[in-house]
Tab-separated table of C-alpha atoms in Angstrom:
chain	number	residue	atom	x	y	z
A	1	MET	CA	-15.068	-6.958	0.648
A	2	SER	CA	-14.352	-10.639	1.233
A	3	ALA	CA	-13.593	-11.170	-2.524
A	4	HIS	CA	-11.215	-8.216	-2.404
A	5	VAL	CA	-9.387	-9.593	0.697
A	6	GLN	CA	-9.224	-13.056	-0.852
A	7	TYR	CA	-7.743	-11.615	-4.009
A	8	MET	CA	-5.081	-9.867	-1.972
A	9	ASN	CA	-4.330	-13.042	0.044
A	10	ASP	CA	-4.082	-15.072	-3.115
A	11	PHE	CA	-1.833	-12.519	-4.661
A	12	ALA	CA	0.490	-12.570	-1.627
A	13	ALA	CA	0.489	-16.406	-1.491
A	14	ARG	CA	1.573	-16.508	-5.153
A	15	LEU	CA	4.435	-14.090	-4.378
A	16	GLU	CA	5.416	-16.161	-1.356
A	17	GLY	CA	5.786	-19.167	-3.650
A	18	THR	CA	8.255	-17.324	-5.857
A	19	GLY	CA	10.052	-15.643	-3.008
A	20	GLY	CA	8.867	-12.139	-3.925
A	21	PHE	CA	6.614	-11.499	-0.970
A	22	VAL	CA	8.255	-9.682	1.963
A	23	ASP	CA	5.399	-8.301	4.142
A	24	SER	CA	1.984	-6.706	3.974
A	25	GLN	CA	-0.560	-5.129	6.365
A	26	ALA	CA	-4.050	-3.810	6.128
A	27	LEU	CA	-4.665	-0.488	7.893
A	28	SER	CA	-7.638	0.370	10.075
A	29	PRO	CA	-9.799	3.345	8.910
A	30	GLU	CA	-9.374	4.890	12.396
A	31	GLY	CA	-6.386	7.023	13.031
A	32	THR	CA	-4.897	9.933	14.849
A	33	PHE	CA	-3.238	12.932	13.255
A	34	VAL	CA	-0.117	14.030	15.121
A	35	ARG	CA	1.745	17.264	14.570
A	36	TYR	CA	3.718	19.702	16.574
A	37	ASP	CA	1.962	23.041	17.058
A	38	GLY	CA	4.483	24.601	19.400
A	39	GLU	CA	4.890	24.727	23.135
A	40	GLY	CA	1.706	24.385	25.122
A	41	ARG	CA	-0.457	23.152	22.270
A	42	PRO	CA	-1.758	19.598	22.186
A	43	PRO	CA	0.018	17.665	19.438
A	44	VAL	CA	-2.629	14.938	18.923
A	45	THR	CA	-5.957	15.533	17.262
A	46	ASP	CA	-8.526	13.439	15.383
A	47	GLY	CA	-7.981	15.515	12.222
A	48	PRO	CA	-7.512	17.044	9.809
A	49	PHE	CA	-6.162	14.029	8.076
A	50	ALA	CA	-4.117	14.109	4.992
A	51	GLU	CA	-6.110	13.098	1.870
A	52	THR	CA	-4.489	9.636	2.078
A	53	LYS	CA	-6.577	8.714	5.168
A	54	ASP	CA	-9.377	7.522	2.957
A	55	LEU	CA	-7.088	6.151	0.210
A	56	ILE	CA	-4.406	4.081	1.857
A	57	ALA	CA	-6.004	0.896	3.156
A	58	GLY	CA	-2.706	-1.081	3.442
A	59	TRP	CA	0.685	-1.805	2.040
A	60	MET	CA	2.663	-4.681	0.627
A	61	VAL	CA	6.462	-5.000	0.391
A	62	ILE	CA	7.754	-7.087	-2.558
A	63	ASP	CA	11.213	-8.067	-3.650
A	64	VAL	CA	11.577	-8.318	-7.440
A	65	ASP	CA	14.441	-8.324	-9.904
A	66	THR	CA	13.304	-5.424	-12.070
A	67	HIS	CA	11.145	-2.290	-11.926
A	68	GLU	CA	9.216	-3.712	-14.823
A	69	ARG	CA	8.262	-6.768	-12.728
A	70	ALA	CA	7.032	-4.451	-9.952
A	71	LEU	CA	4.926	-2.574	-12.527
A	72	ASP	CA	3.408	-5.899	-13.765
A	73	LEU	CA	2.472	-6.891	-10.221
A	74	ALA	CA	1.010	-3.456	-9.584
A	75	GLY	CA	-1.148	-3.957	-12.706
A	76	GLU	CA	-2.432	-7.229	-11.236
A	77	LEU	CA	-3.308	-5.596	-7.912
A	78	PHE	CA	-5.047	-2.807	-9.889
A	79	ALA	CA	-7.592	-5.424	-10.958
A	80	ALA	CA	-8.624	-6.472	-7.437
A	81	PRO	CA	-12.406	-6.951	-7.251
A	82	GLY	CA	-14.692	-4.468	-5.628
A	83	ALA	CA	-18.175	-4.778	-4.124
A	84	ASP	CA	-19.799	-5.745	-7.400
A	85	GLY	CA	-17.047	-8.178	-8.395
A	86	LYS	CA	-15.672	-5.923	-11.062
A	87	PRO	CA	-12.112	-4.588	-10.800
A	88	ILE	CA	-12.004	-1.507	-8.711
A	89	HIS	CA	-8.991	-0.025	-10.475
A	90	GLU	CA	-7.519	1.523	-7.361
A	91	TRP	CA	-4.601	3.914	-7.534
A	92	LEU	CA	-1.426	2.216	-6.425
A	93	GLU	CA	1.794	3.933	-5.332
A	94	LEU	CA	4.903	2.006	-6.177
A	95	ARG	CA	8.038	3.156	-4.319
A	96	PRO	CA	11.509	1.781	-3.612
A	97	PHE	CA	12.903	1.942	-0.091
A	98	LEU	CA	14.919	5.143	0.435
A	99	THR	CA	17.806	3.157	1.942
A	100	ALA	CA	17.966	0.744	-1.005
A	101	ALA	CA	20.778	1.070	-3.557
A	102	PRO	CA	19.633	2.548	-6.879
A	103	THR	CA	19.795	-0.890	-8.566
A	104	THR	CA	17.695	-2.626	-5.852
A	105	THR	CA	14.079	-3.048	-6.812
A	106	GLU	CA	12.511	-3.931	-3.447
A	107	CYS	CA	9.380	-1.902	-3.590
A	108	GLY	CA	6.278	-1.248	-1.651
A	109	PHE	CA	2.659	-0.825	-2.755
A	110	HIS	CA	0.223	1.452	-1.010
A	111	HIS	CA	-3.306	0.626	-1.970
A	112	GLY	CA	-6.700	2.067	-1.204
């Protein structure tokens, strides 16, 4: 776990040096599922969680010039080490902000 966290910190530090890093945050495995079930029903439960509860461990916002650059960076994150030191090849979701203009390539990574 410490090698994985160090890899992520080094990755973010490199992006900070080029001005591409915007923000990141790790997420706790604990959580609360909230939904509206109608009048008189409690809206907060401890499940069921969407399948992403076990998959999304954090996010990173980057600012890059092209979508291709974002894909290259996602490929680097894909190689973050796991418990045995080998790349864990996690799924990454790369998405632009909804409010961004179509030509803007500020994106976020969700990683497990």
